[in-house]
Structure formats: structure tokens, C-alpha cells
Amino acid sequence: AQKVTQAQTEISVVEKEDVTLDCVYETRDTTYYLFWYKQPPSGELVFLIRRNSFDEQNEISGRYSWNFQKSTSSFNFTITASQVVDSAVYFCALSEAHTGNQFYFGTGTSLTVIP
Amino acid sequence: DAGVIQSPRHEVTEMGQEVTLRCKPISGHNSLFWYRQTMMRGLELLIYFNNNVPIDDSGMPEDRFSAKMPNASFSTLKIQPSEPRDSAVYFCASPRGGNTGELFFGEGSRLTVL
């Protein structure tokens, strides 16, 4: 079974629109960590954020914000006022303490921001 | 810090040839992960090491693939013999602060097997 599900395969938005990327995870651990990574067209994987399972406080970093809800096992990522440079594939990932902290990645959401 | 360093960045080889990909993790990181990325299958974990010991190699596709980590600063992923379906980008990554920290990825090795 998929531990991390990113149901949106591709999203296109017009520049300056807000966009939310969904991530749903599955775990039985009480201690786990959630991550978002960005993969721009150049191919490298860039770390964006890490949250632990005990901290449900939402986080904002510039135009980026993350909504962590344990009740729905979701860790959604919102980009406000999108820009062309935000065009990339975004991956959500889960790390569980009991599996030796192996990282599980979702299949990614390809975001295209149209100028 | 230099980050995770992978080589080669690009490799084109013919079917049947041996391929060796190399990785130097960030100094002080005790774990190392090898991932493969393809359009069809996304990011797949191949194997990961903790303190130079392979912990989980269940993602290694078949016996043609092997990985080693002879010391804390070097790892190799070998494919012998290579096949066209092995064409992919291979990433090496190491986590900061143990396995609960964020993964730092290398720039990847793009392999094309003709």
C-alpha cells in the first residue's frame, strides 16, 4: 500500500494564482516526520520543509505555507501568488521511526505556472 | 560543506556493459540512500546504509544491481550487466541529524543504456 499519496499528478495555474498541493500519508507510528521536496526542471531535489508528528502547527515561509492535519493524515502545501519559477515537480515524503527511518516518497505533483 | 557528490553526472553505455555510480555523502552523516527515478515509477528506494551497513536492500531490482559502502565517505552502486530498462536518474542522499532529518540529495547520475 502507498504510504504517501499525491493524488494530483499535474496541475496548471496562471501566474499569481494560489495553488494547493495535496499529500495524504499512512502510518501506524506515533513518531514520524513529513517532508516536502521540490524538483525543478534542472533535476535536483531541493528540501523545502520537515515537520514532526507532534507539531501540528501550520507553517508559513514567504509565499509557501503548509497545513498539517493529523485527523485527516494530510500535509498539504500551498503556494500563494504563484510565479513561473515555482514550476517544478513537488514530492511529499514520510519517514517513520519504526522502519529505521526509511523515507517514503509520493509520486509527485507536476506544477506548471503559466505566465 | 560540499553537499552530496555524485559521479558521473551523465553516462551513456551499451547494453551488457558494467556501470558504476559513485557517491560521497556529507561528512558526518551516518546514513546513505540510493534512489532511482524514472517517469514510469517515480522515486524508488533501492537500498540504504546506516553506519556503512546495508539495512534494507529490498528495493534493489535484481541480482544485476549491487551496492557497497566501504567507508563512511564513499558508496558505489554497480549494475552488471546493464540493460536498457536500467536507464534512469540515480540519486544518492544522506540525512542530516540521523534518519529523522531532511535528506540531502546529490545532483543525480543520469544513466542511458542503449
Tab-separated table of N, CA, C and O in Angstrom, chain B:
chain	number	residue	atom	x	y	z
B	1	ASP	N	30.090	23.326	3.528
B	1	ASP	CA	30.022	21.885	3.290
B	1	ASP	C	29.735	21.637	1.812
B	1	ASP	O	28.929	22.322	1.212
B	2	ALA	N	30.359	20.607	1.244
B	2	ALA	CA	30.274	20.391	-0.184
B	2	ALA	C	28.968	19.758	-0.605
B	2	ALA	O	28.648	19.748	-1.783
B	3	GLY	N	28.209	19.206	0.296
B	3	GLY	CA	26.990	18.526	-0.098
B	3	GLY	C	27.284	17.118	-0.563
B	3	GLY	O	28.430	16.652	-0.554
B	4	VAL	N	26.245	16.431	-1.005
B	4	VAL	CA	26.386	15.076	-1.510
B	4	VAL	C	26.919	15.159	-2.935
B	4	VAL	O	26.369	15.879	-3.770
B	5	ILE	N	27.974	14.420	-3.199
B	5	ILE	CA	28.614	14.487	-4.507
B	5	ILE	C	28.478	13.163	-5.222
B	5	ILE	O	28.843	12.117	-4.677
B	6	GLN	N	27.943	13.235	-6.439
B	6	GLN	CA	27.764	12.029	-7.236
B	6	GLN	C	28.562	12.133	-8.527
B	6	GLN	O	28.723	13.210	-9.099
B	7	SER	N	29.007	10.974	-8.982
B	7	SER	CA	29.667	10.912	-10.277
B	7	SER	C	29.400	9.549	-10.923
B	7	SER	O	29.184	8.559	-10.200
B	8	PRO	N	29.361	9.478	-12.240
B	8	PRO	CA	29.351	10.610	-13.164
B	8	PRO	C	27.986	11.304	-13.176
B	8	PRO	O	27.008	10.748	-12.701
B	9	ARG	N	27.907	12.482	-13.719
B	9	ARG	CA	26.610	13.170	-13.835
B	9	ARG	C	25.789	12.558	-14.968
B	9	ARG	O	24.568	12.491	-14.895
B	10	HIS	N	26.485	12.160	-16.010
B	10	HIS	CA	25.815	11.540	-17.153
B	10	HIS	C	26.652	10.356	-17.607
B	10	HIS	O	27.884	10.436	-17.629
B	11	GLU	N	25.958	9.286	-17.958
B	11	GLU	CA	26.667	8.141	-18.519
B	11	GLU	C	25.790	7.503	-19.590
B	11	GLU	O	24.610	7.233	-19.357
B	12	VAL	N	26.404	7.280	-20.718
B	12	VAL	CA	25.747	6.565	-21.804
B	12	VAL	C	26.572	5.316	-22.069
B	12	VAL	O	27.779	5.397	-22.257
B	13	THR	N	25.909	4.185	-22.053
B	13	THR	CA	26.631	2.940	-22.230
B	13	THR	C	25.795	1.988	-23.067
B	13	THR	O	24.617	2.238	-23.331
B	14	GLU	N	26.403	0.920	-23.468
B	14	GLU	CA	25.679	-0.072	-24.275
B	14	GLU	C	25.237	-1.240	-23.395
B	14	GLU	O	25.900	-1.570	-22.405
B	15	MET	N	24.154	-1.808	-23.797
B	15	MET	CA	23.613	-2.958	-23.076
B	15	MET	C	24.696	-4.000	-22.850
B	15	MET	O	25.477	-4.304	-23.757
B	16	GLY	N	24.719	-4.513	-21.644
B	16	GLY	CA	25.698	-5.543	-21.320
B	16	GLY	C	26.935	-5.026	-20.615
B	16	GLY	O	27.673	-5.810	-20.007
B	17	GLN	N	27.147	-3.728	-20.690
B	17	GLN	CA	28.322	-3.151	-20.053
B	17	GLN	C	28.085	-2.977	-18.560
B	17	GLN	O	26.957	-2.856	-18.090
B	18	GLU	N	29.172	-2.934	-17.834
B	18	GLU	CA	29.104	-2.671	-16.392
B	18	GLU	C	29.078	-1.165	-16.153
B	18	GLU	O	29.783	-0.404	-16.816
B	19	VAL	N	28.235	-0.782	-15.212
B	19	VAL	CA	28.117	0.630	-14.853
B	19	VAL	C	28.390	0.776	-13.365
B	19	VAL	O	27.859	0.005	-12.552
B	20	THR	N	29.208	1.732	-13.007
B	20	THR	CA	29.459	2.020	-11.598
B	20	THR	C	29.167	3.488	-11.318
B	20	THR	O	29.753	4.369	-11.938
B	21	LEU	N	28.259	3.704	-10.397
B	21	LEU	CA	27.910	5.057	-9.967
B	21	LEU	C	28.502	5.280	-8.580
B	21	LEU	O	28.510	4.375	-7.745
B	22	ARG	N	28.946	6.504	-8.344
B	22	ARG	CA	29.662	6.791	-7.110
B	22	ARG	C	28.997	7.903	-6.322
B	22	ARG	O	28.375	8.797	-6.903
B	23	CYS	N	29.182	7.828	-5.017
B	23	CYS	CA	28.565	8.830	-4.151
B	23	CYS	C	29.459	9.116	-2.956
B	23	CYS	O	29.973	8.192	-2.312
B	24	LYS	N	29.590	10.391	-2.682
B	24	LYS	CA	30.276	10.819	-1.458
B	24	LYS	C	29.250	11.576	-0.619
B	24	LYS	O	28.815	12.662	-1.006
B	25	PRO	N	28.827	11.011	0.513
B	25	PRO	CA	27.816	11.692	1.333
B	25	PRO	C	28.424	12.879	2.077
B	25	PRO	O	29.637	13.073	2.085
B	26	ILE	N	27.551	13.627	2.704
B	26	ILE	CA	28.008	14.743	3.516
B	26	ILE	C	28.748	14.195	4.730
B	26	ILE	O	28.284	13.248	5.379
B	27	SER	N	29.888	14.785	4.992
B	27	SER	CA	30.711	14.335	6.108
B	27	SER	C	29.928	14.394	7.416
B	27	SER	O	29.268	15.387	7.718
B	28	GLY	N	29.985	13.306	8.163
B	28	GLY	CA	29.298	13.257	9.447
B	28	GLY	C	27.920	12.648	9.386
B	28	GLY	O	27.337	12.323	10.427
B	29	HIS	N	27.382	12.488	8.186
B	29	HIS	CA	26.081	11.834	8.060
B	29	HIS	C	26.288	10.330	8.109
B	29	HIS	O	27.116	9.790	7.378
B	30	ASN	N	25.531	9.654	8.949
B	30	ASN	CA	25.781	8.234	9.173
B	30	ASN	C	24.985	7.306	8.270
B	30	ASN	O	25.177	6.099	8.313
B	31	SER	N	24.059	7.871	7.508
B	31	SER	CA	23.243	7.034	6.651
B	31	SER	C	23.349	7.506	5.208
B	31	SER	O	23.658	8.670	4.942
B	32	LEU	N	23.065	6.582	4.313
B	32	LEU	CA	23.117	6.906	2.886
B	32	LEU	C	22.042	6.120	2.165
B	32	LEU	O	21.838	4.936	2.439
B	33	PHE	N	21.374	6.806	1.263
B	33	PHE	CA	20.284	6.203	0.496
B	33	PHE	C	20.612	6.278	-0.990
B	33	PHE	O	21.133	7.285	-1.465
B	34	TRP	N	20.250	5.222	-1.718
B	34	TRP	CA	20.290	5.250	-3.180
B	34	TRP	C	18.850	5.169	-3.695
B	34	TRP	O	18.102	4.250	-3.322
B	35	TYR	N	18.487	6.122	-4.542
B	35	TYR	CA	17.177	6.140	-5.171
B	35	TYR	C	17.340	6.086	-6.682
B	35	TYR	O	18.334	6.531	-7.239
B	36	ARG	N	16.295	5.570	-7.334
B	36	ARG	CA	16.228	5.596	-8.786
B	36	ARG	C	14.949	6.334	-9.178
B	36	ARG	O	13.891	6.107	-8.581
B	37	GLN	N	15.055	7.193	-10.167
B	37	GLN	CA	13.887	7.942	-10.617
B	37	GLN	C	13.647	7.710	-12.094
B	37	GLN	O	14.528	7.927	-12.931
B	38	THR	N	12.442	7.270	-12.418
B	38	THR	CA	12.012	7.132	-13.802
B	38	THR	C	10.638	7.765	-13.947
B	38	THR	O	9.930	7.984	-12.952
B	39	MET	N	10.266	8.043	-15.172
B	39	MET	CA	8.951	8.624	-15.413
B	39	MET	C	7.857	7.647	-14.988
B	39	MET	O	6.836	8.044	-14.432
B	40	MET	N	8.092	6.376	-15.257
B	40	MET	CA	7.040	5.388	-15.010
B	40	MET	C	6.860	5.089	-13.520
B	40	MET	O	5.745	4.917	-13.051
B	41	ARG	N	7.956	5.033	-12.784
B	41	ARG	CA	7.889	4.546	-11.413
B	41	ARG	C	8.209	5.592	-10.368
B	41	ARG	O	8.151	5.303	-9.161
B	42	GLY	N	8.544	6.792	-10.804
B	42	GLY	CA	8.844	7.842	-9.847
B	42	GLY	C	10.129	7.559	-9.091
B	42	GLY	O	11.048	6.934	-9.629
B	43	LEU	N	10.176	8.002	-7.831
B	43	LEU	CA	11.351	7.812	-6.990
B	43	LEU	C	11.237	6.484	-6.248
B	43	LEU	O	10.318	6.279	-5.467
B	44	GLU	N	12.194	5.619	-6.479
B	44	GLU	CA	12.192	4.317	-5.823
B	44	GLU	C	13.427	4.198	-4.948
B	44	GLU	O	14.532	4.459	-5.417
B	45	LEU	N	13.235	3.760	-3.725
B	45	LEU	CA	14.378	3.493	-2.863
B	45	LEU	C	14.990	2.159	-3.262
B	45	LEU	O	14.305	1.136	-3.315
B	46	LEU	N	16.267	2.166	-3.547
B	46	LEU	CA	16.953	0.935	-3.920
B	46	LEU	C	17.555	0.265	-2.691
B	46	LEU	O	17.358	-0.931	-2.456
B	47	ILE	N	18.287	1.036	-1.922
B	47	ILE	CA	18.989	0.492	-0.756
B	47	ILE	C	19.364	1.635	0.164
B	47	ILE	O	19.525	2.773	-0.288
B	48	TYR	N	19.434	1.332	1.463
B	48	TYR	CA	20.016	2.343	2.317
B	48	TYR	C	20.950	1.723	3.346
B	48	TYR	O	20.773	0.578	3.755
B	49	PHE	N	21.953	2.485	3.692
B	49	PHE	CA	23.001	2.081	4.613
B	49	PHE	C	22.911	2.922	5.888
B	49	PHE	O	22.575	4.095	5.844
B	50	ASN	N	23.231	2.274	6.996
B	50	ASN	CA	23.369	3.000	8.248
B	50	ASN	C	24.713	2.601	8.838
B	50	ASN	O	24.970	1.394	9.036
B	51	ASN	N	25.554	3.580	9.101
B	51	ASN	CA	26.904	3.286	9.591
B	51	ASN	C	27.614	2.260	8.699
B	51	ASN	O	28.226	1.298	9.185
B	52	ASN	N	27.489	2.454	7.409
B	52	ASN	CA	28.153	1.662	6.371
B	52	ASN	C	27.561	0.271	6.185
B	52	ASN	O	28.041	-0.504	5.362
B	53	VAL	N	26.548	-0.076	6.945
B	53	VAL	CA	25.945	-1.405	6.860
B	53	VAL	C	24.634	-1.319	6.078
B	53	VAL	O	23.807	-0.453	6.379
B	54	PRO	N	24.443	-2.188	5.082
B	54	PRO	CA	23.154	-2.170	4.361
B	54	PRO	C	22.019	-2.602	5.275
B	54	PRO	O	22.067	-3.678	5.863
B	55	ILE	N	21.017	-1.763	5.410
B	55	ILE	CA	19.900	-2.036	6.308
B	55	ILE	C	18.727	-2.637	5.546
B	55	ILE	O	18.068	-3.561	6.009
B	56	ASP	N	18.445	-2.099	4.391
B	56	ASP	CA	17.312	-2.568	3.602
B	56	ASP	C	17.673	-2.486	2.129
B	56	ASP	O	17.855	-1.399	1.590
B	57	ASP	N	17.800	-3.630	1.501
B	57	ASP	CA	18.103	-3.650	0.069
B	57	ASP	C	16.953	-4.261	-0.719
B	57	ASP	O	17.140	-4.732	-1.841
B	58	SER	N	15.790	-4.273	-0.134
B	58	SER	CA	14.642	-4.901	-0.789
B	58	SER	C	14.231	-4.182	-2.069
B	58	SER	O	13.537	-4.744	-2.909
B	59	GLY	N	14.678	-2.970	-2.229
B	59	GLY	CA	14.343	-2.238	-3.434
B	59	GLY	C	15.287	-2.482	-4.590
B	59	GLY	O	15.033	-2.016	-5.710
B	60	MET	N	16.341	-3.187	-4.352
B	60	MET	CA	17.278	-3.479	-5.438
B	60	MET	C	16.576	-4.404	-6.424
B	60	MET	O	16.118	-5.495	-6.059
B	61	PRO	N	16.516	-3.990	-7.697
B	61	PRO	CA	15.674	-4.701	-8.659
B	61	PRO	C	16.016	-6.176	-8.824
B	61	PRO	O	15.127	-7.004	-8.880
B	62	GLU	N	17.241	-6.500	-8.923
B	62	GLU	CA	17.629	-7.890	-9.159
B	62	GLU	C	19.132	-8.028	-8.939
B	62	GLU	O	19.809	-7.070	-8.576
B	63	ASP	N	19.593	-9.229	-9.157
B	63	ASP	CA	20.994	-9.513	-8.839
B	63	ASP	C	21.984	-8.712	-9.673
B	63	ASP	O	23.162	-8.658	-9.342
B	64	ARG	N	21.522	-8.123	-10.720
B	64	ARG	CA	22.442	-7.323	-11.538
B	64	ARG	C	22.876	-6.061	-10.811
B	64	ARG	O	23.851	-5.430	-11.178
B	65	PHE	N	22.113	-5.697	-9.785
B	65	PHE	CA	22.418	-4.495	-9.015
B	65	PHE	C	23.126	-4.880	-7.721
B	65	PHE	O	22.725	-5.813	-7.028
B	66	SER	N	24.160	-4.108	-7.395
B	66	SER	CA	24.826	-4.292	-6.115
B	66	SER	C	25.310	-2.945	-5.612
B	66	SER	O	25.595	-2.041	-6.398
B	67	ALA	N	25.363	-2.799	-4.307
B	67	ALA	CA	25.813	-1.544	-3.710
B	67	ALA	C	26.739	-1.848	-2.555
B	67	ALA	O	26.566	-2.832	-1.843
B	68	LYS	N	27.707	-0.968	-2.406
B	68	LYS	CA	28.662	-1.115	-1.317
B	68	LYS	C	28.913	0.228	-0.663
B	68	LYS	O	28.767	1.283	-1.291
B	69	MET	N	29.298	0.159	0.588
B	69	MET	CA	29.726	1.366	1.292
B	69	MET	C	30.934	0.970	2.137
B	69	MET	O	30.787	0.632	3.318
B	70	PRO	N	32.099	0.976	1.544
B	70	PRO	CA	33.290	0.502	2.240
B	70	PRO	C	33.716	1.383	3.407
B	70	PRO	O	34.378	0.899	4.334
B	71	ASN	N	33.335	2.650	3.351
B	71	ASN	CA	33.630	3.541	4.471
B	71	ASN	C	32.596	4.646	4.511
B	71	ASN	O	31.728	4.733	3.619
B	72	ALA	N	32.680	5.477	5.498
B	72	ALA	CA	31.640	6.481	5.737
B	72	ALA	C	31.606	7.572	4.688
B	72	ALA	O	30.662	8.372	4.648
B	73	SER	N	32.611	7.619	3.833
B	73	SER	CA	32.673	8.731	2.895
B	73	SER	C	32.529	8.301	1.440
B	73	SER	O	32.748	9.092	0.534
B	74	PHE	N	32.128	7.058	1.218
B	74	PHE	CA	32.089	6.611	-0.165
B	74	PHE	C	31.132	5.433	-0.329
B	74	PHE	O	31.129	4.503	0.472
B	75	SER	N	30.358	5.489	-1.415
B	75	SER	CA	29.478	4.379	-1.736
B	75	SER	C	29.432	4.209	-3.254
B	75	SER	O	29.598	5.181	-3.997
B	76	THR	N	29.207	2.980	-3.688
B	76	THR	CA	29.050	2.703	-5.105
B	76	THR	C	27.783	1.913	-5.347
B	76	THR	O	27.350	1.119	-4.507
B	77	LEU	N	27.203	2.149	-6.495
B	77	LEU	CA	26.082	1.357	-6.996
B	77	LEU	C	26.516	0.802	-8.341
B	77	LEU	O	26.866	1.572	-9.240
B	78	LYS	N	26.507	-0.514	-8.455
B	78	LYS	CA	27.003	-1.144	-9.657
B	78	LYS	C	25.884	-1.914	-10.343
B	78	LYS	O	25.063	-2.574	-9.690
B	79	ILE	N	25.870	-1.820	-11.658
B	79	ILE	CA	24.918	-2.583	-12.464
B	79	ILE	C	25.737	-3.409	-13.456
B	79	ILE	O	26.508	-2.864	-14.243
B	80	GLN	N	25.559	-4.707	-13.393
B	80	GLN	CA	26.328	-5.592	-14.263
B	80	GLN	C	25.549	-6.881	-14.522
B	80	GLN	O	25.294	-7.634	-13.590
B	81	PRO	N	25.166	-7.158	-15.760
B	81	PRO	CA	25.272	-6.298	-16.937
B	81	PRO	C	24.115	-5.307	-17.010
B	81	PRO	O	23.023	-5.592	-16.525
B	82	SER	N	24.345	-4.181	-17.611
B	82	SER	CA	23.289	-3.179	-17.721
B	82	SER	C	22.319	-3.531	-18.850
B	82	SER	O	22.674	-4.221	-19.816
B	83	GLU	N	21.079	-3.048	-18.694
B	83	GLU	CA	20.041	-3.254	-19.681
B	83	GLU	C	19.351	-1.911	-19.955
B	83	GLU	O	19.372	-1.024	-19.083
B	84	PRO	N	18.725	-1.781	-21.119
B	84	PRO	CA	18.057	-0.513	-21.445
B	84	PRO	C	17.047	-0.069	-20.383
B	84	PRO	O	16.892	1.124	-20.132
B	85	ARG	N	16.377	-1.011	-19.753
B	85	ARG	CA	15.375	-0.646	-18.743
B	85	ARG	C	16.005	-0.078	-17.471
B	85	ARG	O	15.285	0.397	-16.577
B	86	ASP	N	17.320	-0.120	-17.373
B	86	ASP	CA	18.004	0.494	-16.227
B	86	ASP	C	18.193	1.994	-16.421
B	86	ASP	O	18.639	2.697	-15.504
B	87	SER	N	17.866	2.480	-17.604
B	87	SER	CA	18.007	3.915	-17.882
B	87	SER	C	17.143	4.710	-16.912
B	87	SER	O	15.931	4.472	-16.800
B	88	ALA	N	17.763	5.623	-16.219
B	88	ALA	CA	17.068	6.370	-15.164
B	88	ALA	C	18.036	7.406	-14.611
B	88	ALA	O	19.210	7.461	-14.993
B	89	VAL	N	17.531	8.205	-13.686
B	89	VAL	CA	18.412	9.060	-12.896
B	89	VAL	C	18.567	8.417	-11.531
B	89	VAL	O	17.567	8.070	-10.881
B	90	TYR	N	19.799	8.235	-11.130
B	90	TYR	CA	20.095	7.599	-9.850
B	90	TYR	C	20.572	8.679	-8.871
B	90	TYR	O	21.521	9.407	-9.142
B	91	PHE	N	19.868	8.757	-7.757
B	91	PHE	CA	20.198	9.753	-6.742
B	91	PHE	C	20.782	9.076	-5.509
B	91	PHE	O	20.331	8.016	-5.087
B	92	CYS	N	21.739	9.752	-4.946
B	92	CYS	CA	22.286	9.379	-3.655
B	92	CYS	C	21.862	10.466	-2.674
B	92	CYS	O	21.771	11.652	-3.040
B	93	ALA	N	21.572	10.082	-1.436
B	93	ALA	CA	21.127	11.072	-0.451
B	93	ALA	C	21.592	10.674	0.931
B	93	ALA	O	21.731	9.486	1.243
B	94	SER	N	21.829	11.682	1.750
B	94	SER	CA	22.151	11.394	3.147
B	94	SER	C	21.370	12.347	4.033
B	94	SER	O	21.162	13.515	3.673
B	95	PRO	N	20.883	11.847	5.169
B	95	PRO	CA	20.057	12.680	6.049
B	95	PRO	C	20.878	13.407	7.090
B	95	PRO	O	21.857	12.881	7.622
B	96	ARG	N	20.436	14.605	7.396
B	96	ARG	CA	21.101	15.373	8.448
B	96	ARG	C	20.560	14.927	9.791
B	96	ARG	O	19.377	14.668	9.934
B	97	GLY	N	21.409	14.859	10.779
B	97	GLY	CA	20.961	14.578	12.140
B	97	GLY	C	20.342	13.223	12.297
B	97	GLY	O	19.315	13.072	12.958
B	98	GLY	N	20.910	12.221	11.656
B	98	GLY	CA	20.320	10.889	11.746
B	98	GLY	C	19.174	10.767	10.774
B	98	GLY	O	18.922	11.641	9.953
B	99	ASN	N	18.451	9.684	10.878
B	99	ASN	CA	17.431	9.397	9.870
B	99	ASN	C	16.142	10.178	10.070
B	99	ASN	O	15.181	9.967	9.347
B	100	THR	N	16.099	11.059	11.025
B	100	THR	CA	14.893	11.861	11.190
B	100	THR	C	15.050	13.226	10.557
B	100	THR	O	14.106	13.999	10.518
B	101	GLY	N	16.225	13.488	10.071
B	101	GLY	CA	16.470	14.783	9.459
B	101	GLY	C	16.165	14.780	7.980
B	101	GLY	O	15.904	13.743	7.392
B	102	GLU	N	16.183	15.939	7.412
B	102	GLU	CA	15.891	16.034	5.989
B	102	GLU	C	16.992	15.352	5.177
B	102	GLU	O	18.155	15.348	5.560
B	103	LEU	N	16.590	14.784	4.061
B	103	LEU	CA	17.525	14.160	3.146
B	103	LEU	C	18.169	15.218	2.270
B	103	LEU	O	17.475	16.051	1.696
B	104	PHE	N	19.471	15.156	2.167
B	104	PHE	CA	20.183	15.984	1.218
B	104	PHE	C	20.533	15.112	0.022
B	104	PHE	O	21.162	14.073	0.183
B	105	PHE	N	20.123	15.546	-1.141
B	105	PHE	CA	20.331	14.760	-2.338
B	105	PHE	C	21.522	15.268	-3.129
B	105	PHE	O	21.799	16.471	-3.158
B	106	GLY	N	22.200	14.334	-3.788
B	106	GLY	CA	23.159	14.719	-4.796
B	106	GLY	C	22.431	15.176	-6.047
B	106	GLY	O	21.191	15.144	-6.101
B	107	GLU	N	23.183	15.583	-7.028
B	107	GLU	CA	22.577	16.095	-8.259
B	107	GLU	C	22.113	14.980	-9.186
B	107	GLU	O	21.471	15.248	-10.190
B	108	GLY	N	22.445	13.752	-8.837
B	108	GLY	CA	21.966	12.631	-9.626
B	108	GLY	C	22.926	12.221	-10.725
B	108	GLY	O	23.735	13.019	-11.209
B	109	SER	N	22.837	10.955	-11.091
B	109	SER	CA	23.595	10.417	-12.226
B	109	SER	C	22.578	9.941	-13.251
B	109	SER	O	21.791	9.028	-12.957
B	110	ARG	N	22.597	10.580	-14.405
B	110	ARG	CA	21.653	10.197	-15.460
B	110	ARG	C	22.278	9.095	-16.297
B	110	ARG	O	23.283	9.322	-16.968
B	111	LEU	N	21.674	7.923	-16.252
B	111	LEU	CA	22.196	6.757	-16.969
B	111	LEU	C	21.324	6.440	-18.173
B	111	LEU	O	20.103	6.334	-18.037
B	112	THR	N	21.960	6.284	-19.297
B	112	THR	CA	21.270	5.848	-20.515
B	112	THR	C	21.956	4.585	-21.007
B	112	THR	O	23.157	4.590	-21.256
B	113	VAL	N	21.180	3.527	-21.109
B	113	VAL	CA	21.702	2.260	-21.606
B	113	VAL	C	21.086	2.007	-22.984
B	113	VAL	O	19.859	1.887	-23.104
B	114	LEU	N	21.918	1.949	-23.971
B	114	LEU	CA	21.431	1.793	-25.355
B	114	LEU	C	21.258	0.332	-25.729
B	114	LEU	O	21.955	-0.543	-25.181
